[in-house]
Structures are given as C-alpha cells and as structure tokens.
PDB file of C-alpha atoms and ligand atoms in Angstrom:
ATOM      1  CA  UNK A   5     107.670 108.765 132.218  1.00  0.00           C
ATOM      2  CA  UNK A   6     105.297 111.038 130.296  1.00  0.00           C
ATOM      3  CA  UNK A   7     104.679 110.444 126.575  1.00  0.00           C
ATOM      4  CA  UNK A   8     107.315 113.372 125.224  1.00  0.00           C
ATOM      5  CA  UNK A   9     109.862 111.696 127.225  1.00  0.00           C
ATOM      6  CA  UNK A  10     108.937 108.823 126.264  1.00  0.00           C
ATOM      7  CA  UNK A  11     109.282 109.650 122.472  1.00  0.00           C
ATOM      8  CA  UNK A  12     112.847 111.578 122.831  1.00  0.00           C
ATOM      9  CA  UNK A  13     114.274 107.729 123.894  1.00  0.00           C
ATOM     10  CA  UNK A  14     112.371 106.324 121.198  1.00  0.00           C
ATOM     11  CA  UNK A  15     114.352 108.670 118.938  1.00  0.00           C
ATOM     12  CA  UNK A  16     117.583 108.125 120.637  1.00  0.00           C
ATOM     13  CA  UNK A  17     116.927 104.075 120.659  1.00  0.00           C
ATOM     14  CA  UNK A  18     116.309 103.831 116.864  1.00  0.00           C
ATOM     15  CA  UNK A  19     119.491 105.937 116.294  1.00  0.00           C
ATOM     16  CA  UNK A  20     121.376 103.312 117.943  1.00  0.00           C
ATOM     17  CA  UNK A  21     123.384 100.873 116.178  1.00  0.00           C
ATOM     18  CA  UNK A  22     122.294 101.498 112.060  1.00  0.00           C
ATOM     19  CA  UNK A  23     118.947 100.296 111.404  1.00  0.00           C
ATOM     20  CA  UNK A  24     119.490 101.413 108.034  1.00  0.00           C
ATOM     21  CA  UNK A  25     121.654  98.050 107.369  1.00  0.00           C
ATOM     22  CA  UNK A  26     118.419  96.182 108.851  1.00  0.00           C
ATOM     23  CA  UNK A  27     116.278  98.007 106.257  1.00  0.00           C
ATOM     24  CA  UNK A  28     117.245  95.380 103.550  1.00  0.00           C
ATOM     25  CA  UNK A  29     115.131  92.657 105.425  1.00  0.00           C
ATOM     26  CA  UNK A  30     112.040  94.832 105.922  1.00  0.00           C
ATOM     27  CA  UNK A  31     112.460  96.310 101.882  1.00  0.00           C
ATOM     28  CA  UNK A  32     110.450  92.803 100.935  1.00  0.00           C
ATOM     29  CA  UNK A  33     107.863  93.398 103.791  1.00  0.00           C
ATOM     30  CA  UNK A  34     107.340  96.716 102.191  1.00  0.00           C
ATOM     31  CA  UNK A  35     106.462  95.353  99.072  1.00  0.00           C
ATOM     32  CA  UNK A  36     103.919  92.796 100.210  1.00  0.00           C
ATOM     33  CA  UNK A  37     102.504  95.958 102.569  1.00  0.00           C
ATOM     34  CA  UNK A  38     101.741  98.317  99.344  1.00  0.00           C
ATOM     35  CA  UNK A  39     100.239  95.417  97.381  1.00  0.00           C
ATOM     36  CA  UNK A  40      98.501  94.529  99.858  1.00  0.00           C
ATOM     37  CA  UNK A  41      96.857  98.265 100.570  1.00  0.00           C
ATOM     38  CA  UNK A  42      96.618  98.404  97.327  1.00  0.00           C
ATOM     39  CA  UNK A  43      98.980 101.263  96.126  1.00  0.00           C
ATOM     40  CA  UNK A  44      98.538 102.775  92.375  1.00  0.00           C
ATOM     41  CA  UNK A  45     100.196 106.101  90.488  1.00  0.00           C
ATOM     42  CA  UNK A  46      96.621 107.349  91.016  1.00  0.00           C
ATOM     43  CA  UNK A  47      96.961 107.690  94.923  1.00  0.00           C
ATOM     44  CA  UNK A  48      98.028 110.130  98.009  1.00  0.00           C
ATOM     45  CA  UNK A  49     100.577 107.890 100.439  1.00  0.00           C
ATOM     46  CA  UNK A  50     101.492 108.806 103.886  1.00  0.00           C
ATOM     47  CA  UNK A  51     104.124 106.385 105.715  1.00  0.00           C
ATOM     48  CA  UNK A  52     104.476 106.724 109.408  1.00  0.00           C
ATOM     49  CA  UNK A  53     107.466 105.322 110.895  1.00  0.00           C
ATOM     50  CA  UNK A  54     109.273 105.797 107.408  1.00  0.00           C
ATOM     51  CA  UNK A  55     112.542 104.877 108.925  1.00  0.00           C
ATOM     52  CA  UNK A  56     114.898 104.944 105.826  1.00  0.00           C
ATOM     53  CA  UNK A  57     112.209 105.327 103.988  1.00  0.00           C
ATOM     54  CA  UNK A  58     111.152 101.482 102.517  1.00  0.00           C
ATOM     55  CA  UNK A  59     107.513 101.776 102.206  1.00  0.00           C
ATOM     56  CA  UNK A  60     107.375 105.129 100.512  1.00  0.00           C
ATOM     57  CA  UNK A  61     110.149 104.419  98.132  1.00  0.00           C
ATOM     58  CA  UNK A  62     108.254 101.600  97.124  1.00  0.00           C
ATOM     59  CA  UNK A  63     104.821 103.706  96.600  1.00  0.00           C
ATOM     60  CA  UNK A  64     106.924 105.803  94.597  1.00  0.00           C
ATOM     61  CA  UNK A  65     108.119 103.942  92.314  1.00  0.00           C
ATOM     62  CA  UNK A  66     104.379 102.703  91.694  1.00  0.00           C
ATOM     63  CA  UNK A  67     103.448 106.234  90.843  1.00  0.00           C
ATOM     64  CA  UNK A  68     101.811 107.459  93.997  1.00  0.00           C
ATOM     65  CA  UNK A  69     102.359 110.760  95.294  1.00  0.00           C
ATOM     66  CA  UNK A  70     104.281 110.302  98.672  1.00  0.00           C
ATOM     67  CA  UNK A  71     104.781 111.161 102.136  1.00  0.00           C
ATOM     68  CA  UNK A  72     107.522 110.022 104.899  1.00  0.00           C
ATOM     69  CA  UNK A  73     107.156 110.997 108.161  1.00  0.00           C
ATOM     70  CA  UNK A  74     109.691 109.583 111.050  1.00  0.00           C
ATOM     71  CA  UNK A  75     110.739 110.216 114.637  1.00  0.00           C
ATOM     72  CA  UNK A  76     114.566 109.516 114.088  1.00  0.00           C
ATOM     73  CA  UNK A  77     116.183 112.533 111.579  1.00  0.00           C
ATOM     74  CA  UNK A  78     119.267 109.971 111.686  1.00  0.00           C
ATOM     75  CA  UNK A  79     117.404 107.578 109.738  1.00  0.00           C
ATOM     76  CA  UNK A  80     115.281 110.334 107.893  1.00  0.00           C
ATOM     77  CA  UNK A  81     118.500 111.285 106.636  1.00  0.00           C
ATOM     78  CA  UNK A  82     119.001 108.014 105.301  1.00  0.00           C
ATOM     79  CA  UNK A  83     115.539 107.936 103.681  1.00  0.00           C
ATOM     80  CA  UNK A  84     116.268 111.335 101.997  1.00  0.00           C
ATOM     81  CA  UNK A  85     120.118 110.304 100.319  1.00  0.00           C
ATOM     82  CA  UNK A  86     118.592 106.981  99.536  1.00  0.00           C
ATOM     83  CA  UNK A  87     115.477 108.030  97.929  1.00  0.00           C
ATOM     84  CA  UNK A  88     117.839 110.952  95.864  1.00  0.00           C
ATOM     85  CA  UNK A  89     119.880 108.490  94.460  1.00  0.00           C
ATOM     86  CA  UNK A  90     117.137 106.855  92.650  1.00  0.00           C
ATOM     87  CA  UNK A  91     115.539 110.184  91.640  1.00  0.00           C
ATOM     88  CA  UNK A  92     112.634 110.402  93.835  1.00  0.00           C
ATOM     89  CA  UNK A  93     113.556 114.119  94.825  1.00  0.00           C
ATOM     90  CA  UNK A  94     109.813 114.343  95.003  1.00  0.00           C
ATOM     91  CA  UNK A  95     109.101 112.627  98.031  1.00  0.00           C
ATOM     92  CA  UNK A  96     108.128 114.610 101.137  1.00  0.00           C
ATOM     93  CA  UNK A  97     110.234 113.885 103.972  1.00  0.00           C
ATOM     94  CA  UNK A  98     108.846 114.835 107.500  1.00  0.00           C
ATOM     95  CA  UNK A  99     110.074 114.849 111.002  1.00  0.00           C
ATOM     96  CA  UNK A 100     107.428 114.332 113.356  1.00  0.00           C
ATOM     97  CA  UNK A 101     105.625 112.226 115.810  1.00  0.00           C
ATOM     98  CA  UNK A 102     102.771 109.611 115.197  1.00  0.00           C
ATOM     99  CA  UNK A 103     100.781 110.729 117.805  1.00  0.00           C
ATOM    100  CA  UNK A 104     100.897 114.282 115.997  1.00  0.00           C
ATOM    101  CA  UNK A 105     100.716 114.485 112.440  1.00  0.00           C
ATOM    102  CA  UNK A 106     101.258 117.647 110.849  1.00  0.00           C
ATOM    103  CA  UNK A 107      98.717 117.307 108.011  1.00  0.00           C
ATOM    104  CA  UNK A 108      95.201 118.463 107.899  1.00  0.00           C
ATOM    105  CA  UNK A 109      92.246 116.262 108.248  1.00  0.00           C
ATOM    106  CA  UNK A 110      91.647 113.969 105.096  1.00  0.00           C
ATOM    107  CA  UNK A 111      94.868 114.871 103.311  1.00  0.00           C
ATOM    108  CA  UNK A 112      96.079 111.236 101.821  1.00  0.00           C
ATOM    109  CA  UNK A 113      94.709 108.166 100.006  1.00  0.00           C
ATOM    110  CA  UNK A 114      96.317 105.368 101.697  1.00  0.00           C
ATOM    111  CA  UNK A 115      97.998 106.011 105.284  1.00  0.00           C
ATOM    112  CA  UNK A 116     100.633 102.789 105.740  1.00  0.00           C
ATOM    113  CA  UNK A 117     103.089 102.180 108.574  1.00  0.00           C
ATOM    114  CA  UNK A 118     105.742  99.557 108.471  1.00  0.00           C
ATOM    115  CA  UNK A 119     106.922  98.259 111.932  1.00  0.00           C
ATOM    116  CA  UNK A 120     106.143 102.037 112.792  1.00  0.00           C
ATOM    117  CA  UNK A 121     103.391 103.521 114.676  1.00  0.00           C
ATOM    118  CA  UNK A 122     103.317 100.411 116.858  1.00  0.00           C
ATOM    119  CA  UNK A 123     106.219 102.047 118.894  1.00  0.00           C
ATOM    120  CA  UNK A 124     104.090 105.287 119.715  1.00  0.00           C
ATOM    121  CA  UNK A 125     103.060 105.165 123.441  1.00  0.00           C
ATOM    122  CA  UNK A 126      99.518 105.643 123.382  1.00  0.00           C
ATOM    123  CA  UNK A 127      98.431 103.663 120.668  1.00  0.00           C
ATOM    124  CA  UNK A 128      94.640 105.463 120.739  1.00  0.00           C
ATOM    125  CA  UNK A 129      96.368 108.682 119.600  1.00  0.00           C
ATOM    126  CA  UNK A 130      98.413 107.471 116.985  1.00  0.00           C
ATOM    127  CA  UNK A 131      95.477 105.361 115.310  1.00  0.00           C
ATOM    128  CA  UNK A 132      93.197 108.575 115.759  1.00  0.00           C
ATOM    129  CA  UNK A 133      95.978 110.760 113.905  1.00  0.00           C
ATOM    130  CA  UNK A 134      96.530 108.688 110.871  1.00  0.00           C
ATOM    131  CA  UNK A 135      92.825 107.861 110.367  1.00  0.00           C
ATOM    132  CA  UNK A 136      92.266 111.519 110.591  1.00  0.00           C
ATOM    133  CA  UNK A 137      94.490 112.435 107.775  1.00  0.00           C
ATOM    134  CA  UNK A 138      92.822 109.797 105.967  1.00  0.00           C
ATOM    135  CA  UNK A 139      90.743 110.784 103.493  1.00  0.00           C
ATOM    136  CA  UNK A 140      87.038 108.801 103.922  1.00  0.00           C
ATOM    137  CA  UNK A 141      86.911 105.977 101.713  1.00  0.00           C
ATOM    138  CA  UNK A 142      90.778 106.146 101.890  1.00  0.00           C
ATOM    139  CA  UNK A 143      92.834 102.835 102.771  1.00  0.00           C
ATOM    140  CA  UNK A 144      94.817 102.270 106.188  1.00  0.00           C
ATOM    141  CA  UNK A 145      97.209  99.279 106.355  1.00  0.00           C
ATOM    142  CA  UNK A 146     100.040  98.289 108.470  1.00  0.00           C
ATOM    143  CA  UNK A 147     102.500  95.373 109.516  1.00  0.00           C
ATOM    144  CA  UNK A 148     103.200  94.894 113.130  1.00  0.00           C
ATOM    145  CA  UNK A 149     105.032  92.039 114.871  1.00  0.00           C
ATOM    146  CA  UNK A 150     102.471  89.296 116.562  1.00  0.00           C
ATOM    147  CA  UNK A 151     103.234  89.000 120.212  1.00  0.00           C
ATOM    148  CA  UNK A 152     103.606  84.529 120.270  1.00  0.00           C
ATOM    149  CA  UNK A 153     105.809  85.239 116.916  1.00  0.00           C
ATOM    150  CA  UNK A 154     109.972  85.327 117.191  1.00  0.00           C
ATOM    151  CA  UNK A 155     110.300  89.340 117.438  1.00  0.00           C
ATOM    152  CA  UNK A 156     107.187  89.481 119.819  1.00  0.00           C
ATOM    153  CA  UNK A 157     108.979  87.328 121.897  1.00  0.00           C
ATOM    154  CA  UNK A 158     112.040  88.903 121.945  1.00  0.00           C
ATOM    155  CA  UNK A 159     110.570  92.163 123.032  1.00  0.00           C
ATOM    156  CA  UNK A 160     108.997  90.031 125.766  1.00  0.00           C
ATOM    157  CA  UNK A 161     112.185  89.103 126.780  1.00  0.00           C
ATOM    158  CA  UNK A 162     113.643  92.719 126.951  1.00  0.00           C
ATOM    159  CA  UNK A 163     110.946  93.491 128.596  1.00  0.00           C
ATOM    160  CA  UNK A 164     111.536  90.943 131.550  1.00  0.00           C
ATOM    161  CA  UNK A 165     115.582  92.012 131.714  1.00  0.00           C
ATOM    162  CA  UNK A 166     115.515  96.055 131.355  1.00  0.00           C
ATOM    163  CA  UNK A 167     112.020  96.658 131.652  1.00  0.00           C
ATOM    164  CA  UNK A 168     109.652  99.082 129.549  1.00  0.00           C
ATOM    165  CA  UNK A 169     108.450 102.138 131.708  1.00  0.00           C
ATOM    166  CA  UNK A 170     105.082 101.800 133.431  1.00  0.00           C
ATOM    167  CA  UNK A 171     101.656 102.394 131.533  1.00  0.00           C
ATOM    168  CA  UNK A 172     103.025 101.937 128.116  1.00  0.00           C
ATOM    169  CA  UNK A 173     100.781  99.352 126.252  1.00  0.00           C
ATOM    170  CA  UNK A 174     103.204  96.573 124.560  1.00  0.00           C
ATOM    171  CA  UNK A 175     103.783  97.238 120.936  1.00  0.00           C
ATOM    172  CA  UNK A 176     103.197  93.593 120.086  1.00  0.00           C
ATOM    173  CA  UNK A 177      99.683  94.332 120.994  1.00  0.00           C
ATOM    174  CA  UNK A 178      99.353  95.709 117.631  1.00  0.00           C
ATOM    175  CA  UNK A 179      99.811  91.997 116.249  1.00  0.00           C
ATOM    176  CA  UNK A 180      97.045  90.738 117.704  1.00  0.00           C
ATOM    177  CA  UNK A 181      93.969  90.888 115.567  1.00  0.00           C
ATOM    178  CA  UNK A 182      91.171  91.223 118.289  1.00  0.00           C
ATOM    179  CA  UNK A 183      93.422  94.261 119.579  1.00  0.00           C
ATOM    180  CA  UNK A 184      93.739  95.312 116.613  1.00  0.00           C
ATOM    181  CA  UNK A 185      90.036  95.508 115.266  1.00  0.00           C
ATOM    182  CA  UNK A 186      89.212  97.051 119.064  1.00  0.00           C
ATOM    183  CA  UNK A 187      91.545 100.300 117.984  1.00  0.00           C
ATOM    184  CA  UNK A 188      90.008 100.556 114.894  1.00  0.00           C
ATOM    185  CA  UNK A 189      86.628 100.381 116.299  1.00  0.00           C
ATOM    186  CA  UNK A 190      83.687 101.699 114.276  1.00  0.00           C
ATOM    187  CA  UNK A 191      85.446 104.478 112.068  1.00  0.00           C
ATOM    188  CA  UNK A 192      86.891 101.677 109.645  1.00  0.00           C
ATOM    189  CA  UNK A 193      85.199  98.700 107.477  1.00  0.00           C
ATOM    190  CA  UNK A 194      86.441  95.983 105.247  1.00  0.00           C
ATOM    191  CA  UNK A 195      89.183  94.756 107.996  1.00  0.00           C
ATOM    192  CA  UNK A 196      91.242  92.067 106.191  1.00  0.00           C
ATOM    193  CA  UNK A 197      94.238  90.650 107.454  1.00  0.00           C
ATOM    194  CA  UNK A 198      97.605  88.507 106.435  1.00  0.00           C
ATOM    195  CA  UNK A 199      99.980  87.021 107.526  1.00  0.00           C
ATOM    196  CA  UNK A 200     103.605  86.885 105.866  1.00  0.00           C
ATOM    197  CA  UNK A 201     107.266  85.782 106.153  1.00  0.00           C
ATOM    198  CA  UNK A 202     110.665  88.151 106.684  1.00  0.00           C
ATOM    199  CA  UNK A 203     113.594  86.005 106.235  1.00  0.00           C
ATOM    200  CA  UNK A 204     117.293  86.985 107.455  1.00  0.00           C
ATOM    201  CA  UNK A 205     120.014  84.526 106.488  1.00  0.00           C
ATOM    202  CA  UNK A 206     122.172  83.060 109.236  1.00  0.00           C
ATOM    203  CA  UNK A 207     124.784  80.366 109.578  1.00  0.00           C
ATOM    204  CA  UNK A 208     123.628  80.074 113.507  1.00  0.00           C
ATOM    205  CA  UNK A 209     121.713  81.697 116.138  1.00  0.00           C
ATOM    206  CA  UNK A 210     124.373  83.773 117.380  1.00  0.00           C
ATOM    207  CA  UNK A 211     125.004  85.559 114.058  1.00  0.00           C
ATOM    208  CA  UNK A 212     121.860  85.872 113.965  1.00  0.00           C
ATOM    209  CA  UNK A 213     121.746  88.171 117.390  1.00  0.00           C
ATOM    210  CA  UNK A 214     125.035  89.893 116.939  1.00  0.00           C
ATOM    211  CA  UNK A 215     123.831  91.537 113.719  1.00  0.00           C
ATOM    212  CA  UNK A 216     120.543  92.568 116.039  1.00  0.00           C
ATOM    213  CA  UNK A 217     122.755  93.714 118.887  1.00  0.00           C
ATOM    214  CA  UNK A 218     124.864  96.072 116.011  1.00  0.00           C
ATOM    215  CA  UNK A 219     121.878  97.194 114.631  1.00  0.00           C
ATOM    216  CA  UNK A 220     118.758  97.403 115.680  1.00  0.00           C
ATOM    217  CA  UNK A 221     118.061  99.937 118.789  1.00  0.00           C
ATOM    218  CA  UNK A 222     116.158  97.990 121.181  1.00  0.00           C
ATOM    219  CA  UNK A 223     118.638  95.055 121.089  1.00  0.00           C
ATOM    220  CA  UNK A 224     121.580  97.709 121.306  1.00  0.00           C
ATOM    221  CA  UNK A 225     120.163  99.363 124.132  1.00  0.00           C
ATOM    222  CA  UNK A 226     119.499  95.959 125.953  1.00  0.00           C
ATOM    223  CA  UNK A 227     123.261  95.111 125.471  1.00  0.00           C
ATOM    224  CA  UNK A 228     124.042  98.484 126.647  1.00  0.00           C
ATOM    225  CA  UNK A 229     122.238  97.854 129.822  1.00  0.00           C
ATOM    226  CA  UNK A 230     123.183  95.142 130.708  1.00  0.00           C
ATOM    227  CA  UNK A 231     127.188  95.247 129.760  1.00  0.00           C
ATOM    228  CA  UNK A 232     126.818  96.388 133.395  1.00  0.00           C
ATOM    229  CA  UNK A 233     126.031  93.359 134.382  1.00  0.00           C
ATOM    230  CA  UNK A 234     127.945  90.559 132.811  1.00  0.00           C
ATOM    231  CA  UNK A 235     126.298  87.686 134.215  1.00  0.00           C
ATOM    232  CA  UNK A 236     122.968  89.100 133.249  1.00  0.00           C
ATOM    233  CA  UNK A 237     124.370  89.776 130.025  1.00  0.00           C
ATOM    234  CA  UNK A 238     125.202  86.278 129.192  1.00  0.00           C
ATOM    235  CA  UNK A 239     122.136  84.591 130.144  1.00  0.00           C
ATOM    236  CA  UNK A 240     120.061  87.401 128.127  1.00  0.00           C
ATOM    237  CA  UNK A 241     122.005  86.140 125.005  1.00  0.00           C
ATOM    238  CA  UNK A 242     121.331  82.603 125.741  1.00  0.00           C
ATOM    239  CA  UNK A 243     118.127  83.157 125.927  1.00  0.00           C
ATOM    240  CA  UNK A 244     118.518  84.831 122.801  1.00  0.00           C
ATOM    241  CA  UNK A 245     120.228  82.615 120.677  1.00  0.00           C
ATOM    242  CA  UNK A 246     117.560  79.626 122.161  1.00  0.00           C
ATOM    243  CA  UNK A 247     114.966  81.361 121.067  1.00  0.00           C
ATOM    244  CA  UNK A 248     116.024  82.475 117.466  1.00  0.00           C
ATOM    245  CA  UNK A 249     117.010  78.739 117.162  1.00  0.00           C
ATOM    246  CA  UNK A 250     113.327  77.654 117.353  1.00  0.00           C
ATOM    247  CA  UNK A 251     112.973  79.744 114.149  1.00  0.00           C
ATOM    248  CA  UNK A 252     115.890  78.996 112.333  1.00  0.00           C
ATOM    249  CA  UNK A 253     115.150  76.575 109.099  1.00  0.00           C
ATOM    250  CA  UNK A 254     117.406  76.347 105.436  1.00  0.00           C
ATOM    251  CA  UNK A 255     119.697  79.021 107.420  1.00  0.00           C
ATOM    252  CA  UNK A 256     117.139  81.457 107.480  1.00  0.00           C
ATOM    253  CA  UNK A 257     115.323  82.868 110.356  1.00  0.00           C
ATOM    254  CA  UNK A 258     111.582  82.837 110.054  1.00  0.00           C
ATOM    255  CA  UNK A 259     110.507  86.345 111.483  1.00  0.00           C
ATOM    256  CA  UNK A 260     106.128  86.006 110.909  1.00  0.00           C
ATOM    257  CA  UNK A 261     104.520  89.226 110.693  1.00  0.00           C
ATOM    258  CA  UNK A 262     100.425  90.555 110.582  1.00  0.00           C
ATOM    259  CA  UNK A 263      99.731  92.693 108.015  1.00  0.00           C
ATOM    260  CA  UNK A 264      95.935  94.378 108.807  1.00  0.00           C
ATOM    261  CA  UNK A 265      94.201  96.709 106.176  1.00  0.00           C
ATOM    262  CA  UNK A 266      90.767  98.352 106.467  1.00  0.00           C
ATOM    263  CA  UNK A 267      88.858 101.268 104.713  1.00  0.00           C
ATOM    264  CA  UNK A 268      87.878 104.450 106.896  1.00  0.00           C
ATOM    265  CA  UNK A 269      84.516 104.728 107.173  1.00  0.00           C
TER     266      UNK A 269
HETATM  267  C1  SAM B 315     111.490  99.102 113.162  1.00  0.00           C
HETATM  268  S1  SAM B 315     111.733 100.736 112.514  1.00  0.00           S
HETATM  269  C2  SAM B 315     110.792 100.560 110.991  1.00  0.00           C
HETATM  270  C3  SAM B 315     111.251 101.477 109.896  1.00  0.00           C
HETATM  271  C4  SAM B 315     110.654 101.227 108.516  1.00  0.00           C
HETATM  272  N1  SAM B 315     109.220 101.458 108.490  1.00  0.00           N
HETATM  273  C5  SAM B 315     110.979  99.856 108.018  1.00  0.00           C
HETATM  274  O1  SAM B 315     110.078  99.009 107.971  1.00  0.00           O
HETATM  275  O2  SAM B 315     112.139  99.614 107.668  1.00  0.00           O
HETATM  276  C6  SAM B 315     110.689 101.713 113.557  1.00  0.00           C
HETATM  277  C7  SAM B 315     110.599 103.162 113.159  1.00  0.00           C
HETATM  278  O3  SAM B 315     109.526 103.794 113.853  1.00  0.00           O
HETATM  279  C8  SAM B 315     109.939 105.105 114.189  1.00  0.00           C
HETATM  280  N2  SAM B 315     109.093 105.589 115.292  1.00  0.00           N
HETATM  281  C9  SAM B 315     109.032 105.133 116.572  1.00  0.00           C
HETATM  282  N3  SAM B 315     108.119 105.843 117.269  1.00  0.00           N
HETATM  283  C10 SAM B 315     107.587 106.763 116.412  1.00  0.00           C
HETATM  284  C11 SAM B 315     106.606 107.796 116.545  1.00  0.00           C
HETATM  285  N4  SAM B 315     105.988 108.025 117.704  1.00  0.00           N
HETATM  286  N5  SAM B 315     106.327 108.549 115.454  1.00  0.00           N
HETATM  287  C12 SAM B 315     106.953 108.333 114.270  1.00  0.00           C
HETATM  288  N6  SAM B 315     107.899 107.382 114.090  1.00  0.00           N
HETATM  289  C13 SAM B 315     108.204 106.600 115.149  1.00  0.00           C
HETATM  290  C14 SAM B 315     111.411 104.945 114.551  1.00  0.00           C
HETATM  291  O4  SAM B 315     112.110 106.155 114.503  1.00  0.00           O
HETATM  292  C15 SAM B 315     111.867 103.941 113.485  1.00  0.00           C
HETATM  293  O5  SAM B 315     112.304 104.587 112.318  1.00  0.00           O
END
C-alpha cells in the first residue's frame, strides 16, 4: 500500500465512529501541550492533526494567531462549528496532509500536534514538513502515545489481530524518546520532554472499551473486522478489557502520554 492510499484509510478510519465525543479527554492534554510549548498572544500556531480542533482552540484563546490543519473534513467540520460558537471565526482551518503542508517555509512560531502527525506513514516527511514551516528559533512540540503505555499497547494488539500494512513504521514509535530525538536529528536544540496523565472515567473495563469501539476509528475498524469473525472478536475484547484493567484506579483509566518539545535550530 503506497503512502496516498495509505492516507485516504487514515481519513476514512478517523471518520469512523465520532471522535469528536473522545475530544473531551484529549481537551486537558491540549492544555498541558500549549503550556508546555509555551504558547502566548504574541505567537504564530500551526496544529497538525487538529482533529476537532483542541489544541488550536486552546492557542486561541491565549491570543496566538492560529492554524488547524487535518486529514478528516468530518472532524474539520467539527473544529470549524465548535470553534464559531465561541467566536474564534479567526482561526484558519485547513484540509491537508502532514506529510504536505501547504505553507511556505518558516511561516509559524510554534508548530504543535496532538496525537496527530504520529499517524502519517513516513514519519521522516512529516517531521521535515512541520520543521520547515517553522520559523528558526520557532518552537516544535507534540504528545504521542509511548509504545509500553495502555494506548501503545492497544495498538499493539490491533496490530497482532487485523494487521497494519507492510513498511509503515508504528506510530507508538513516536513515544519513545531515543526515536524521537533520532527524527529530530541535528535541525532542533533544547529537546525537553514530559510525561503526563489523560484520565477517562469508567465504572469497569468494558465501558471503558465500548465507548472506544463507538468512537474512536482504529477500535471501530478493529470491531468491524473482526464482526466477521466472532470467535476472534471475543477474545480481541478480552484481551481488551484485561488490559485496560491493569490501568484502571479511583474508576479512572490512566492513559500516560510523552509530551517532547525542542527549538529548530
Ligand atoms: C487521535 S486524533 C487527534 C485529534 C486532536 N489532535 C486531539 O488531540 O483531539 C488523530 C488525528 O490525526 C489526523 N491525521 C491522521 N493522519 C494525518 C495526516 N497524515 N495529516 C494530517 N492529519 C492526520 C486524523 O484525521 C485525526 O484527526
């Protein structure tokens, strides 16, 4: 599968189910992320993977001129009516690819992505494009899911019962931090990195899945898959529900994420 192809089911996976009803768990990641890259009124943001639009609403409302730029125009769409509702008719909305930005070189501040560009195929290009709409000097920061961490191990699980298509690197390679400082290489300094907590509330385990099977493509499409298969089927949600039990405490599941900032060069 070539890397368009593999895009158009990227944009057909995250259209699945209604991530937008997921967005409400990754709205506090969003926050920690701009603090973190350290966001002001005074800056130029650009936020790939926008999804509905959580880490540029955010930079927003802290002043900062702001960019959204997303695969998926279902969720775009989302991003735009939520974003109008709280007056930011300013934002620029964008429907494009990671891998090719449509900006010129050195056009933005602070270049963020949120649980974003770590779904582009070929992770060289998409770190290449947003560092080179990065102005010099300018910030780069994202969060990405740690492989040994609950949603790294889900995907791991996918992985083993409808498997990824050759040649595609895992995205959970983006949450480890010797990966990460190897795709950065030499045009970035000043690489700091964090670690943080995204809580969902559940009663058990299984809630816990079923509101990841309703929402949230890549569990969607597994169920799809494998509603061939019944048998399959049941001992993918086992596995399932065991591991999100490992991370349930208080009745909230303990999702760890790796937030990574650095300053182009
Ligand atoms: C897990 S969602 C995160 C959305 C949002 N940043 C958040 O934190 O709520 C992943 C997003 O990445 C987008 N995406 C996947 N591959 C992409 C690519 N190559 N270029 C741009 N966006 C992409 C999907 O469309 C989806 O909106």
């Amino acid at each position: 599968m070539d890397a368009t192809e593999f895009k158009s089911k990227q944009r057909e996976l995250w259209a699945l189910g209604n991530f937008g009803d997921m967005a409400v768990f990754t709205t506090p990641v969003a926050g920690h992320l701009v603090r973190f890259a350290g966001v002001s009124h005074a800056h130029s943001v650009l936020d790939v993977g926008t999804g509905t639009g959580v880490v540029a609403i955010t930079a927003r409302r802290l002043g900062a001129r702001t960019t959204g730029l997303d695969l998926t125009p279902e969720l775009l769409a989302q991003a735009i009516q939520g974003s109008s509702h709280l007056g930011y008719d300013d934002i620029a909305w964008h429907e494009g690819d990671a891998e090719a930005l449509p900006f010129p070189d050195a056009s933005f501040d602070v270049v963020l992505s949120q649980f974003g560009h770590m779904f582009a195929p070929r992770p060289e290009v998409a770190i290449a494009e947003m560092l080179r709409v990065l102005k010099p000097g300018g910030m780069i920061a994202f969060a990405t899911w740690p492989g040994e961490q609950l949603i790294g191990r889900q995907f791991s699980t996918n992985a083993r019962y409808v498997p990824p298509p050759p040649g595609v690197p895992s995205p959970v390679l983006w949450g480890d931090v010797g990966t990460v400082r190897q795709r950065l290489g030499d045009n970035v300094k000043s690489i700091h990195t964090e670690r943080g907590i995204m809580g969902i509330p559940a009663l058990h385990p299984k809630q816990m899945r079923a509101l990841l099977e309703a929402k949230a493509g890549p569990f969607a499409r597994a169920v799809e898959v494998l509603s061939q298969e019944p048998a399959r089927l049941a001992e993918w949600r086992r596995e399932m529900d065991e591991l999100i039990d490992e991370y349930l405490a208080d009745n909230i599941v303990r999702h760890e994420y790796l937030l990574t900032r650095a300053v182009k060069v």
